[in-house]
PDB file of C-alpha atoms in Angstrom:
ATOM      1  CA  MET A  92      75.168  91.315 -72.901  1.00  0.00           C
ATOM      2  CA  THR A  93      76.748  94.528 -74.090  1.00  0.00           C
ATOM      3  CA  GLU A  94      80.058  95.925 -73.206  1.00  0.00           C
ATOM      4  CA  LYS A  95      78.751  98.450 -71.060  1.00  0.00           C
ATOM      5  CA  GLN A  96      76.696  96.046 -69.015  1.00  0.00           C
ATOM      6  CA  GLU A  97      79.931  93.780 -68.617  1.00  0.00           C
ATOM      7  CA  LYS A  98      81.751  96.781 -67.266  1.00  0.00           C
ATOM      8  CA  GLU A  99      78.883  97.772 -64.791  1.00  0.00           C
ATOM      9  CA  GLN A 100      78.837  94.118 -63.666  1.00  0.00           C
ATOM     10  CA  LYS A 101      82.579  93.907 -63.224  1.00  0.00           C
ATOM     11  CA  LEU A 102      82.584  97.151 -61.270  1.00  0.00           C
ATOM     12  CA  GLY A 103      79.622  96.038 -59.048  1.00  0.00           C
ATOM     13  CA  GLN A 104      81.614  92.821 -58.211  1.00  0.00           C
ATOM     14  CA  GLU A 105      84.663  94.653 -57.440  1.00  0.00           C
ATOM     15  CA  GLY A 106      82.492  96.911 -55.089  1.00  0.00           C
ATOM     16  CA  GLN A 107      81.069  93.956 -53.248  1.00  0.00           C
ATOM     17  CA  ASN A 108      84.713  92.292 -52.909  1.00  0.00           C
ATOM     18  CA  GLU A 109      86.161  95.629 -51.438  1.00  0.00           C
ATOM     19  CA  GLU A 110      83.082  95.770 -49.092  1.00  0.00           C
ATOM     20  CA  LYS A 111      83.570  92.129 -47.956  1.00  0.00           C
ATOM     21  CA  ASP A 112      87.302  92.718 -47.452  1.00  0.00           C
ATOM     22  CA  ALA A 113      86.416  95.906 -45.402  1.00  0.00           C
ATOM     23  CA  LEU A 114      84.071  93.818 -43.193  1.00  0.00           C
ATOM     24  CA  LYS A 115      86.596  91.109 -42.689  1.00  0.00           C
ATOM     25  CA  GLN A 116      89.213  93.876 -41.759  1.00  0.00           C
ATOM     26  CA  MET A 117      86.695  95.401 -39.240  1.00  0.00           C
ATOM     27  CA  GLU A 118      86.020  92.027 -37.692  1.00  0.00           C
ATOM     28  CA  GLY A 119      89.710  91.306 -37.401  1.00  0.00           C
ATOM     29  CA  GLN A 120      90.291  94.620 -35.737  1.00  0.00           C
ATOM     30  CA  LYS A 121      87.498  93.951 -33.293  1.00  0.00           C
ATOM     31  CA  LYS A 122      88.780  90.510 -32.508  1.00  0.00           C
ATOM     32  CA  GLY A 123      92.132  92.145 -32.113  1.00  0.00           C
ATOM     33  CA  ARG A 124      90.812  94.600 -29.619  1.00  0.00           C
ATOM     34  CA  TRP A 125      88.836  91.882 -27.574  1.00  0.00           C
ATOM     35  CA  LYS A 126      92.217  89.929 -27.569  1.00  0.00           C
ATOM     36  CA  ARG A 127      94.149  92.852 -26.252  1.00  0.00           C
ATOM     37  CA  LYS A 128      91.463  93.552 -23.722  1.00  0.00           C
ATOM     38  CA  TRP A 129      91.558  89.943 -22.448  1.00  0.00           C
ATOM     39  CA  GLU A 130      95.347  89.855 -22.264  1.00  0.00           C
ATOM     40  CA  ALA A 131      95.354  93.139 -20.431  1.00  0.00           C
ATOM     41  CA  TRP A 132      92.679  91.777 -17.813  1.00  0.00           C
ATOM     42  CA  LYS A 133      94.542  88.597 -17.163  1.00  0.00           C
ATOM     43  CA  LYS A 134      97.755  90.522 -16.735  1.00  0.00           C
ATOM     44  CA  ALA A 135      96.023  93.137 -14.502  1.00  0.00           C
ATOM     45  CA  LEU A 136      94.431  90.286 -12.440  1.00  0.00           C
ATOM     46  CA  GLY A 137      97.566  88.452 -11.704  1.00  0.00           C
ATOM     47  CA  MET A 138      99.434  91.626 -10.843  1.00  0.00           C
ATOM     48  CA  GLU A 139      96.488  92.373  -8.423  1.00  0.00           C
ATOM     49  CA  LEU A 140      96.670  88.984  -6.775  1.00  0.00           C
ATOM     50  CA  ARG A 141     100.506  89.297  -6.194  1.00  0.00           C
ATOM     51  CA  GLU A 142     100.444  92.938  -4.908  1.00  0.00           C
ATOM     52  CA  HIS A 143     100.325  91.761  -1.245  1.00  0.00           C
ATOM     53  CA  LYS A 144     102.285  88.801  -0.148  1.00  0.00           C
ATOM     54  CA  SER A 145     100.157  87.819   2.801  1.00  0.00           C
ATOM     55  CA  SER A 146      97.060  88.158   1.033  1.00  0.00           C
ATOM     56  CA  PHE A 147      98.401  86.229  -1.998  1.00  0.00           C
ATOM     57  CA  LEU A 148      99.610  83.434   0.242  1.00  0.00           C
ATOM     58  CA  VAL A 149      96.250  83.135   1.836  1.00  0.00           C
ATOM     59  CA  PHE A 150      94.697  82.835  -1.623  1.00  0.00           C
ATOM     60  CA  SER A 151      97.131  80.377  -2.741  1.00  0.00           C
ATOM     61  CA  VAL A 152      96.674  78.128   0.208  1.00  0.00           C
ATOM     62  CA  LEU A 153      92.943  78.358   0.045  1.00  0.00           C
ATOM     63  CA  ARG A 154      92.684  77.787  -3.643  1.00  0.00           C
ATOM     64  CA  PHE A 155      95.010  74.571  -3.293  1.00  0.00           C
ATOM     65  CA  LEU A 156      92.726  73.352  -0.651  1.00  0.00           C
ATOM     66  CA  VAL A 157      89.497  73.852  -2.801  1.00  0.00           C
ATOM     67  CA  VAL A 158      91.180  72.171  -5.715  1.00  0.00           C
ATOM     68  CA  VAL A 159      91.996  69.227  -3.661  1.00  0.00           C
ATOM     69  CA  THR A 160      88.510  69.021  -2.177  1.00  0.00           C
ATOM     70  CA  MET A 161      86.892  69.419  -5.662  1.00  0.00           C
ATOM     71  CA  ILE A 162      89.036  66.329  -6.796  1.00  0.00           C
ATOM     72  CA  LEU A 163      88.042  64.176  -3.895  1.00  0.00           C
ATOM     73  CA  GLN A 164      84.346  65.105  -4.234  1.00  0.00           C
ATOM     74  CA  PHE A 165      84.586  64.240  -7.837  1.00  0.00           C
ATOM     75  CA  PHE A 166      85.840  60.684  -7.339  1.00  0.00           C
ATOM     76  CA  ASN A 167      83.186  60.274  -4.472  1.00  0.00           C
ATOM     77  CA  LYS A 168      80.585  61.228  -7.137  1.00  0.00           C
ATOM     78  CA  ASN A 169      79.337  64.206  -5.035  1.00  0.00           C
ATOM     79  CA  TYR A 170      78.761  66.432  -8.183  1.00  0.00           C
ATOM     80  CA  GLU A 171      76.911  69.090  -6.283  1.00  0.00           C
ATOM     81  CA  ASN A 172      79.871  69.627  -4.193  1.00  0.00           C
ATOM     82  CA  VAL A 173      82.037  69.785  -7.137  1.00  0.00           C
ATOM     83  CA  TYR A 174      79.860  72.611  -8.340  1.00  0.00           C
ATOM     84  CA  VAL A 175      80.240  74.336  -4.919  1.00  0.00           C
ATOM     85  CA  CYS A 176      84.014  74.040  -5.230  1.00  0.00           C
ATOM     86  CA  PHE A 177      84.043  75.697  -8.574  1.00  0.00           C
ATOM     87  CA  LEU A 178      81.910  78.383  -7.438  1.00  0.00           C
ATOM     88  CA  THR A 179      84.120  78.865  -4.565  1.00  0.00           C
ATOM     89  CA  LEU A 180      87.196  79.207  -6.800  1.00  0.00           C
ATOM     90  CA  LEU A 181      85.425  81.972  -8.746  1.00  0.00           C
ATOM     91  CA  LEU A 182      84.391  83.701  -5.419  1.00  0.00           C
ATOM     92  CA  LEU A 183      88.022  83.683  -4.243  1.00  0.00           C
ATOM     93  CA  VAL A 184      88.835  85.992  -7.320  1.00  0.00           C
ATOM     94  CA  VAL A 185      86.097  88.334  -6.703  1.00  0.00           C
ATOM     95  CA  PRO A 186      88.004  90.630  -4.273  1.00  0.00           C
ATOM     96  CA  SER A 187      90.961  91.095  -6.874  1.00  0.00           C
ATOM     97  CA  LEU A 188      88.388  91.466  -9.658  1.00  0.00           C
ATOM     98  CA  VAL A 189      86.571  94.272  -7.784  1.00  0.00           C
ATOM     99  CA  GLN A 190      89.823  96.063  -7.274  1.00  0.00           C
ATOM    100  CA  VAL A 191      90.891  95.914 -10.943  1.00  0.00           C
ATOM    101  CA  THR A 192      87.498  96.786 -12.297  1.00  0.00           C
ATOM    102  CA  ILE A 193      86.386  99.874 -10.056  1.00  0.00           C
ATOM    103  CA  LYS A 194      89.939 100.876  -9.206  1.00  0.00           C
ATOM    104  CA  VAL A 195      89.491 100.477  -5.505  1.00  0.00           C
ATOM    105  CA  GLU A 196      92.183  99.355  -3.149  1.00  0.00           C
ATOM    106  CA  LEU A 197      91.085  96.802  -0.591  1.00  0.00           C
ATOM    107  CA  PRO A 198      93.233  96.772   2.666  1.00  0.00           C
ATOM    108  CA  THR A 199      95.056  93.551   3.057  1.00  0.00           C
ATOM    109  CA  GLY A 200      93.214  92.650   6.333  1.00  0.00           C
ATOM    110  CA  LEU A 201      89.829  93.251   4.679  1.00  0.00           C
ATOM    111  CA  GLU A 202      91.014  90.950   1.699  1.00  0.00           C
ATOM    112  CA  ILE A 203      92.105  88.086   3.826  1.00  0.00           C
ATOM    113  CA  ILE A 204      88.876  88.154   5.886  1.00  0.00           C
ATOM    114  CA  MET A 205      86.707  88.047   2.764  1.00  0.00           C
ATOM    115  CA  LEU A 206      88.787  85.140   1.376  1.00  0.00           C
ATOM    116  CA  LEU A 207      88.594  83.419   4.628  1.00  0.00           C
ATOM    117  CA  PHE A 208      84.746  84.043   4.875  1.00  0.00           C
ATOM    118  CA  VAL A 209      84.175  82.392   1.476  1.00  0.00           C
ATOM    119  CA  PHE A 210      86.169  79.429   2.343  1.00  0.00           C
ATOM    120  CA  SER A 211      84.571  79.155   5.660  1.00  0.00           C
ATOM    121  CA  ALA A 212      80.967  79.245   4.215  1.00  0.00           C
ATOM    122  CA  GLU A 213      81.276  76.990   1.219  1.00  0.00           C
ATOM    123  CA  ILE A 214      84.097  74.392   1.927  1.00  0.00           C
ATOM    124  CA  LEU A 215      83.876  74.191   5.628  1.00  0.00           C
ATOM    125  CA  GLY A 216      80.241  75.006   6.179  1.00  0.00           C
ATOM    126  CA  GLU A 217      78.578  73.375   3.242  1.00  0.00           C
ATOM    127  CA  ILE A 218      80.938  70.443   2.145  1.00  0.00           C
ATOM    128  CA  ASN A 219      82.274  69.729   5.653  1.00  0.00           C
ATOM    129  CA  ALA A 220      79.033  70.346   7.492  1.00  0.00           C
ATOM    130  CA  PHE A 221      80.492  72.735   9.981  1.00  0.00           C
ATOM    131  CA  TYR A 222      77.020  74.227  10.191  1.00  0.00           C
ATOM    132  CA  LEU A 223      75.851  71.116  11.806  1.00  0.00           C
ATOM    133  CA  ARG A 224      78.978  70.095  13.688  1.00  0.00           C
ATOM    134  CA  ILE A 225      79.429  73.345  15.162  1.00  0.00           C
ATOM    135  CA  PRO A 226      76.040  74.880  16.241  1.00  0.00           C
ATOM    136  CA  ALA A 227      77.748  78.528  16.489  1.00  0.00           C
ATOM    137  CA  TRP A 228      79.396  78.381  12.971  1.00  0.00           C
ATOM    138  CA  ASP A 229      76.433  79.916  11.177  1.00  0.00           C
ATOM    139  CA  THR A 230      76.148  82.851  13.906  1.00  0.00           C
ATOM    140  CA  ILE A 231      79.920  83.476  13.524  1.00  0.00           C
ATOM    141  CA  LEU A 232      79.545  83.968   9.672  1.00  0.00           C
ATOM    142  CA  HIS A 233      76.588  86.112   9.859  1.00  0.00           C
ATOM    143  CA  THR A 234      78.217  88.325  12.406  1.00  0.00           C
ATOM    144  CA  MET A 235      81.249  88.677  10.233  1.00  0.00           C
ATOM    145  CA  ASN A 236      79.179  89.187   7.308  1.00  0.00           C
ATOM    146  CA  GLY A 237      77.430  92.285   9.029  1.00  0.00           C
ATOM    147  CA  PHE A 238      80.815  93.599   9.962  1.00  0.00           C
ATOM    148  CA  LEU A 239      82.055  93.246   6.320  1.00  0.00           C
ATOM    149  CA  MET A 240      79.089  94.698   4.628  1.00  0.00           C
ATOM    150  CA  ALA A 241      79.115  97.695   6.950  1.00  0.00           C
ATOM    151  CA  ALA A 242      82.823  98.170   6.013  1.00  0.00           C
ATOM    152  CA  ILE A 243      81.986  98.085   2.321  1.00  0.00           C
ATOM    153  CA  GLY A 244      78.852 100.326   2.706  1.00  0.00           C
ATOM    154  CA  PHE A 245      81.091 102.916   4.733  1.00  0.00           C
ATOM    155  CA  SER A 246      83.771 102.880   2.246  1.00  0.00           C
ATOM    156  CA  LEU A 247      81.271 103.567  -0.757  1.00  0.00           C
ATOM    157  CA  VAL A 248      80.139 106.735   1.129  1.00  0.00           C
ATOM    158  CA  ASP A 249      83.718 107.489   2.241  1.00  0.00           C
ATOM    159  CA  ILE A 250      85.045 107.478  -1.270  1.00  0.00           C
ATOM    160  CA  LEU A 251      82.225 109.737  -2.593  1.00  0.00           C
ATOM    161  CA  ASN A 252      82.797 111.968   0.343  1.00  0.00           C
ATOM    162  CA  ARG A 253      86.581 112.530  -0.534  1.00  0.00           C
ATOM    163  CA  HIS A 254      86.085 112.456  -4.260  1.00  0.00           C
ATOM    164  CA  GLU A 255      87.131 115.756  -6.045  1.00  0.00           C
ATOM    165  CA  ARG A 256      84.181 115.773  -8.429  1.00  0.00           C
ATOM    166  CA  PHE A 257      81.707 116.050  -5.478  1.00  0.00           C
ATOM    167  CA  SER A 258      81.348 119.177  -3.370  1.00  0.00           C
ATOM    168  CA  PHE A 259      79.251 117.815  -0.465  1.00  0.00           C
ATOM    169  CA  GLN A 260      80.489 116.685   2.886  1.00  0.00           C
ATOM    170  CA  LEU A 261      78.646 114.224   4.810  1.00  0.00           C
ATOM    171  CA  SER A 262      78.643 114.189   8.612  1.00  0.00           C
ATOM    172  CA  PRO A 263      80.220 111.104  10.359  1.00  0.00           C
ATOM    173  CA  ALA A 264      77.000 110.091  11.992  1.00  0.00           C
ATOM    174  CA  PHE A 265      75.285 110.206   8.622  1.00  0.00           C
ATOM    175  CA  MET A 266      77.885 107.843   7.076  1.00  0.00           C
ATOM    176  CA  ALA A 267      77.713 105.520   9.877  1.00  0.00           C
ATOM    177  CA  VAL A 268      73.916 105.281   9.311  1.00  0.00           C
ATOM    178  CA  VAL A 269      74.311 104.573   5.640  1.00  0.00           C
ATOM    179  CA  ALA A 270      76.843 101.789   6.423  1.00  0.00           C
ATOM    180  CA  PHE A 271      74.540 100.231   9.062  1.00  0.00           C
ATOM    181  CA  CYS A 272      71.602 100.527   6.621  1.00  0.00           C
ATOM    182  CA  PHE A 273      73.577  98.944   3.773  1.00  0.00           C
ATOM    183  CA  SER A 274      74.823  96.047   5.805  1.00  0.00           C
ATOM    184  CA  MET A 275      71.417  95.272   7.044  1.00  0.00           C
ATOM    185  CA  THR A 276      69.887  95.491   3.416  1.00  0.00           C
ATOM    186  CA  ILE A 277      72.366  92.939   2.260  1.00  0.00           C
ATOM    187  CA  GLY A 278      71.648  90.773   5.335  1.00  0.00           C
ATOM    188  CA  VAL A 279      67.804  90.927   4.415  1.00  0.00           C
ATOM    189  CA  LEU A 280      68.416  90.057   0.709  1.00  0.00           C
ATOM    190  CA  TRP A 281      70.524  87.129   1.762  1.00  0.00           C
ATOM    191  CA  GLU A 282      67.597  85.817   3.949  1.00  0.00           C
ATOM    192  CA  PHE A 283      65.144  86.337   0.980  1.00  0.00           C
ATOM    193  CA  PHE A 284      67.630  84.132  -1.005  1.00  0.00           C
ATOM    194  CA  GLU A 285      67.570  81.447   1.645  1.00  0.00           C
ATOM    195  CA  TRP A 286      63.769  81.334   1.758  1.00  0.00           C
ATOM    196  CA  GLY A 287      63.575  81.280  -2.101  1.00  0.00           C
ATOM    197  CA  MET A 288      65.840  78.281  -2.239  1.00  0.00           C
ATOM    198  CA  ASP A 289      63.975  76.565   0.517  1.00  0.00           C
ATOM    199  CA  MET A 290      60.693  77.576  -0.967  1.00  0.00           C
ATOM    200  CA  PHE A 291      61.102  76.603  -4.664  1.00  0.00           C
ATOM    201  CA  PHE A 292      64.054  74.076  -4.470  1.00  0.00           C
ATOM    202  CA  GLN A 293      63.118  72.162  -1.267  1.00  0.00           C
ATOM    203  CA  LEU A 294      66.559  72.955   0.409  1.00  0.00           C
ATOM    204  CA  ASP A 295      67.110  73.731   4.036  1.00  0.00           C
ATOM    205  CA  MET A 296      69.151  76.863   3.953  1.00  0.00           C
ATOM    206  CA  GLN A 297      66.979  78.425   6.791  1.00  0.00           C
ATOM    207  CA  LYS A 298      68.045  75.900   9.467  1.00  0.00           C
ATOM    208  CA  ASP A 299      65.282  74.414  11.754  1.00  0.00           C
ATOM    209  CA  THR A 300      65.076  75.051  15.633  1.00  0.00           C
ATOM    210  CA  ILE A 301      63.559  72.746  18.183  1.00  0.00           C
ATOM    211  CA  LEU A 302      61.384  74.600  20.613  1.00  0.00           C
ATOM    212  CA  PRO A 303      59.884  73.397  23.915  1.00  0.00           C
ATOM    213  CA  SER A 304      56.817  75.984  23.730  1.00  0.00           C
ATOM    214  CA  ILE A 305      54.822  77.697  21.191  1.00  0.00           C
ATOM    215  CA  SER A 306      52.051  80.502  21.162  1.00  0.00           C
ATOM    216  CA  SER A 307      49.523  81.046  18.302  1.00  0.00           C
ATOM    217  CA  VAL A 308      46.118  82.598  17.912  1.00  0.00           C
ATOM    218  CA  MET A 309      45.361  79.833  15.241  1.00  0.00           C
ATOM    219  CA  LEU A 310      45.046  77.363  18.246  1.00  0.00           C
ATOM    220  CA  ASN A 311      42.329  79.591  20.010  1.00  0.00           C
ATOM    221  CA  PRO A 312      39.000  77.493  19.744  1.00  0.00           C
ATOM    222  CA  GLU A 313      37.021  80.835  19.922  1.00  0.00           C
ATOM    223  CA  GLY A 314      38.763  82.210  16.917  1.00  0.00           C
ATOM    224  CA  VAL A 315      39.724  85.444  18.706  1.00  0.00           C
ATOM    225  CA  ASN A 316      43.136  87.367  18.524  1.00  0.00           C
ATOM    226  CA  VAL A 317      44.271  85.821  21.775  1.00  0.00           C
ATOM    227  CA  PRO A 318      47.271  83.456  21.686  1.00  0.00           C
ATOM    228  CA  VAL A 319      47.102  80.109  23.213  1.00  0.00           C
ATOM    229  CA  VAL A 320      50.451  79.091  24.895  1.00  0.00           C
ATOM    230  CA  ILE A 321      51.469  75.469  24.868  1.00  0.00           C
ATOM    231  CA  ASN A 322      54.479  74.661  27.135  1.00  0.00           C
ATOM    232  CA  GLY A 323      56.455  71.549  27.776  1.00  0.00           C
ATOM    233  CA  ILE A 324      56.363  70.216  24.326  1.00  0.00           C
ATOM    234  CA  GLN A 325      58.220  66.995  24.148  1.00  0.00           C
ATOM    235  CA  ASP A 326      57.249  65.409  20.767  1.00  0.00           C
ATOM    236  CA  VAL A 327      55.544  66.382  17.641  1.00  0.00           C
ATOM    237  CA  SER A 328      53.526  63.765  15.301  1.00  0.00           C
ATOM    238  CA  ILE A 329      52.918  64.258  11.642  1.00  0.00           C
ATOM    239  CA  ASN A 330      50.264  61.885  10.079  1.00  0.00           C
ATOM    240  CA  GLY A 331      50.374  59.825  13.292  1.00  0.00           C
ATOM    241  CA  GLN A 332      54.047  59.290  13.162  1.00  0.00           C
ATOM    242  CA  SER A 333      56.354  60.765  15.944  1.00  0.00           C
ATOM    243  CA  LEU A 334      59.330  62.873  14.784  1.00  0.00           C
ATOM    244  CA  GLY A 335      61.232  62.031  17.927  1.00  0.00           C
ATOM    245  CA  LEU A 336      62.933  65.515  17.950  1.00  0.00           C
ATOM    246  CA  GLY A 337      62.031  66.307  21.730  1.00  0.00           C
ATOM    247  CA  GLY A 338      59.996  69.352  20.896  1.00  0.00           C
ATOM    248  CA  TYR A 339      58.133  71.566  18.265  1.00  0.00           C
ATOM    249  CA  LEU A 340      59.897  71.919  14.901  1.00  0.00           C
ATOM    250  CA  ASP A 341      60.268  75.512  13.892  1.00  0.00           C
ATOM    251  CA  ILE A 342      61.095  75.712  10.086  1.00  0.00           C
ATOM    252  CA  GLY A 343      63.525  78.705   9.896  1.00  0.00           C
ATOM    253  CA  LEU A 344      61.781  81.622  11.677  1.00  0.00           C
ATOM    254  CA  TYR A 345      64.068  81.524  14.708  1.00  0.00           C
ATOM    255  CA  ASP A 346      67.252  80.994  12.344  1.00  0.00           C
ATOM    256  CA  THR A 347      66.188  83.955  10.251  1.00  0.00           C
ATOM    257  CA  MET A 348      65.788  86.282  13.293  1.00  0.00           C
ATOM    258  CA  LYS A 349      69.159  85.054  14.822  1.00  0.00           C
ATOM    259  CA  ASP A 350      70.924  85.579  11.538  1.00  0.00           C
ATOM    260  CA  LEU A 351      69.544  89.203  11.178  1.00  0.00           C
ATOM    261  CA  PHE A 352      70.344  90.026  14.846  1.00  0.00           C
ATOM    262  CA  VAL A 353      73.888  88.889  14.643  1.00  0.00           C
ATOM    263  CA  ASN A 354      74.179  90.897  11.533  1.00  0.00           C
ATOM    264  CA  PHE A 355      72.881  93.794  13.211  1.00  0.00           C
ATOM    265  CA  VAL A 356      75.503  93.333  15.741  1.00  0.00           C
ATOM    266  CA  GLY A 357      78.318  93.143  13.238  1.00  0.00           C
ATOM    267  CA  ALA A 358      76.893  96.315  11.423  1.00  0.00           C
ATOM    268  CA  VAL A 359      76.553  98.286  14.619  1.00  0.00           C
ATOM    269  CA  VAL A 360      80.166  97.600  15.754  1.00  0.00           C
ATOM    270  CA  PHE A 361      81.648  98.602  12.535  1.00  0.00           C
ATOM    271  CA  SER A 362      79.362 101.695  12.168  1.00  0.00           C
ATOM    272  CA  THR A 363      80.458 102.807  15.473  1.00  0.00           C
ATOM    273  CA  VAL A 364      84.275 102.258  14.596  1.00  0.00           C
ATOM    274  CA  GLY A 365      83.688 104.053  11.224  1.00  0.00           C
ATOM    275  CA  PHE A 366      82.114 106.989  12.951  1.00  0.00           C
ATOM    276  CA  PHE A 367      84.939 107.845  15.219  1.00  0.00           C
ATOM    277  CA  TYR A 368      87.485 106.906  12.274  1.00  0.00           C
ATOM    278  CA  VAL A 369      85.798 109.817  10.201  1.00  0.00           C
ATOM    279  CA  LYS A 370      85.212 112.122  13.165  1.00  0.00           C
ATOM    280  CA  ASN A 371      89.099 111.898  13.971  1.00  0.00           C
ATOM    281  CA  ARG A 372      89.806 112.573  10.316  1.00  0.00           C
ATOM    282  CA  GLY A 373      91.145 109.061   9.487  1.00  0.00           C
ATOM    283  CA  LYS A 374      93.535 108.637  12.357  1.00  0.00           C
ATOM    284  CA  GLY A 375      92.093 105.405  13.747  1.00  0.00           C
ATOM    285  CA  SER A 376      94.367 102.469  12.627  1.00  0.00           C
ATOM    286  CA  PHE A 377      92.041  99.752  13.352  1.00  0.00           C
ATOM    287  CA  ALA A 378      89.343 101.062  11.004  1.00  0.00           C
ATOM    288  CA  ARG A 379      91.808 101.969   8.289  1.00  0.00           C
ATOM    289  CA  ARG A 380      92.429  98.140   8.003  1.00  0.00           C
ATOM    290  CA  PHE A 381      89.001  97.402   6.670  1.00  0.00           C
ATOM    291  CA  ILE A 382      88.008 100.536   4.821  1.00  0.00           C
ATOM    292  CA  PRO A 383      88.617 100.360   0.920  1.00  0.00           C
ATOM    293  CA  ARG A 384      90.014 103.450  -0.643  1.00  0.00           C
ATOM    294  CA  LEU A 385      90.570 104.718  -4.179  1.00  0.00           C
ATOM    295  CA  LYS A 386      93.677 103.409  -6.019  1.00  0.00           C
ATOM    296  CA  ASN A 387      96.701 105.659  -6.830  1.00  0.00           C
ATOM    297  CA  LYS A 388      97.553 105.914 -10.401  1.00  0.00           C
ATOM    298  CA  ASP A 389     100.770 103.846  -9.917  1.00  0.00           C
ATOM    299  CA  ARG A 390      98.655 100.910  -8.641  1.00  0.00           C
ATOM    300  CA  ASP A 391      95.972 101.017 -11.498  1.00  0.00           C
ATOM    301  CA  PHE A 392      97.063  97.588 -12.649  1.00  0.00           C
ATOM    302  CA  LEU A 393      94.581  97.392 -15.741  1.00  0.00           C
ATOM    303  CA  ALA A 394      95.844 100.802 -16.975  1.00  0.00           C
ATOM    304  CA  ILE A 395      99.457  99.489 -16.584  1.00  0.00           C
ATOM    305  CA  ALA A 396      98.697  96.355 -18.143  1.00  0.00           C
ATOM    306  CA  GLU A 397      96.879  97.965 -21.116  1.00  0.00           C
ATOM    307  CA  GLU A 398      99.881 100.180 -21.767  1.00  0.00           C
ATOM    308  CA  GLU A 399     102.154  97.327 -21.655  1.00  0.00           C
ATOM    309  CA  THR A 400     100.074  95.267 -24.106  1.00  0.00           C
ATOM    310  CA  GLU A 401      99.906  97.986 -26.557  1.00  0.00           C
ATOM    311  CA  ARG A 402     103.596  98.654 -26.350  1.00  0.00           C
ATOM    312  CA  MET A 403     104.397  94.968 -27.056  1.00  0.00           C
ATOM    313  CA  GLU A 404     102.014  94.955 -30.050  1.00  0.00           C
ATOM    314  CA  GLU A 405     103.804  98.035 -31.436  1.00  0.00           C
ATOM    315  CA  GLU A 406     107.259  96.522 -30.964  1.00  0.00           C
ATOM    316  CA  THR A 407     105.959  93.331 -32.607  1.00  0.00           C
ATOM    317  CA  ASP A 408     104.612  95.414 -35.624  1.00  0.00           C
ATOM    318  CA  GLN A 409     107.754  97.170 -35.946  1.00  0.00           C
ATOM    319  CA  LYS A 410     109.846  93.923 -35.936  1.00  0.00           C
ATOM    320  CA  GLY A 411     107.481  92.475 -38.551  1.00  0.00           C
TER     321      GLY A 411
END
């Protein structure tokens, strides 16, 4: 190998080493950025959780109860319930996570109701079988869901309506209709989810109903579109075996329609309240407790946490 070739080979190796060093430096910078973002997110989430004493107290108590329930279910080898508890812990953080992410302020009353709703549905309803012990439990939660979803749908339109970048002004009636439609859409999607879980995983999320009478065109011996009514049903047999239920077993239809109806009631109630809230230019104190609004700059905890993290890193670098 000539001297010229050796020099070229040496220069090529040096170039490769410099390229590797540059790549390592870029990877280090990327990891540093992700680390800073993660630290800022944790700090912002903690600040958000502690912003209001009442909601933080409710959050802390519910989280403690969920953790205790999780431990008991683990020792009882109910691992599915352990998963439900873990999911509940994540859902309890969602309201604060939403506030940090999209910079929206949830009123304390709305946040507390959302936390209680999650706990009531998952821990009390599923694990402690309140859906069976208290017949009206499912109805109460679906009514509350209709109310909450209407509040969220209403707030989305209200925020757009007040935003500086948008020039249109929507009427109170239109905003109420949008809130109602948003709530009903969420209710329908949830019933789709329940049906899917029952259909594909053999669960029973769409609870059954015992009926004393039925009507169906399929029972018409002539095959015409005239329903045959059967009243006074006292028992149903499957493959010659009596179910002993005291009536006909409806598999989910009545439960689904009842859930949608009470969701409808909750949506109508809040849409009506929201209509008068906007019509009176936000003077209603009741509706204000449930309608989210954009955060003020001094409450943008993610931006504050990012600034604090950057400042701490700069001070550390100066000391180093």
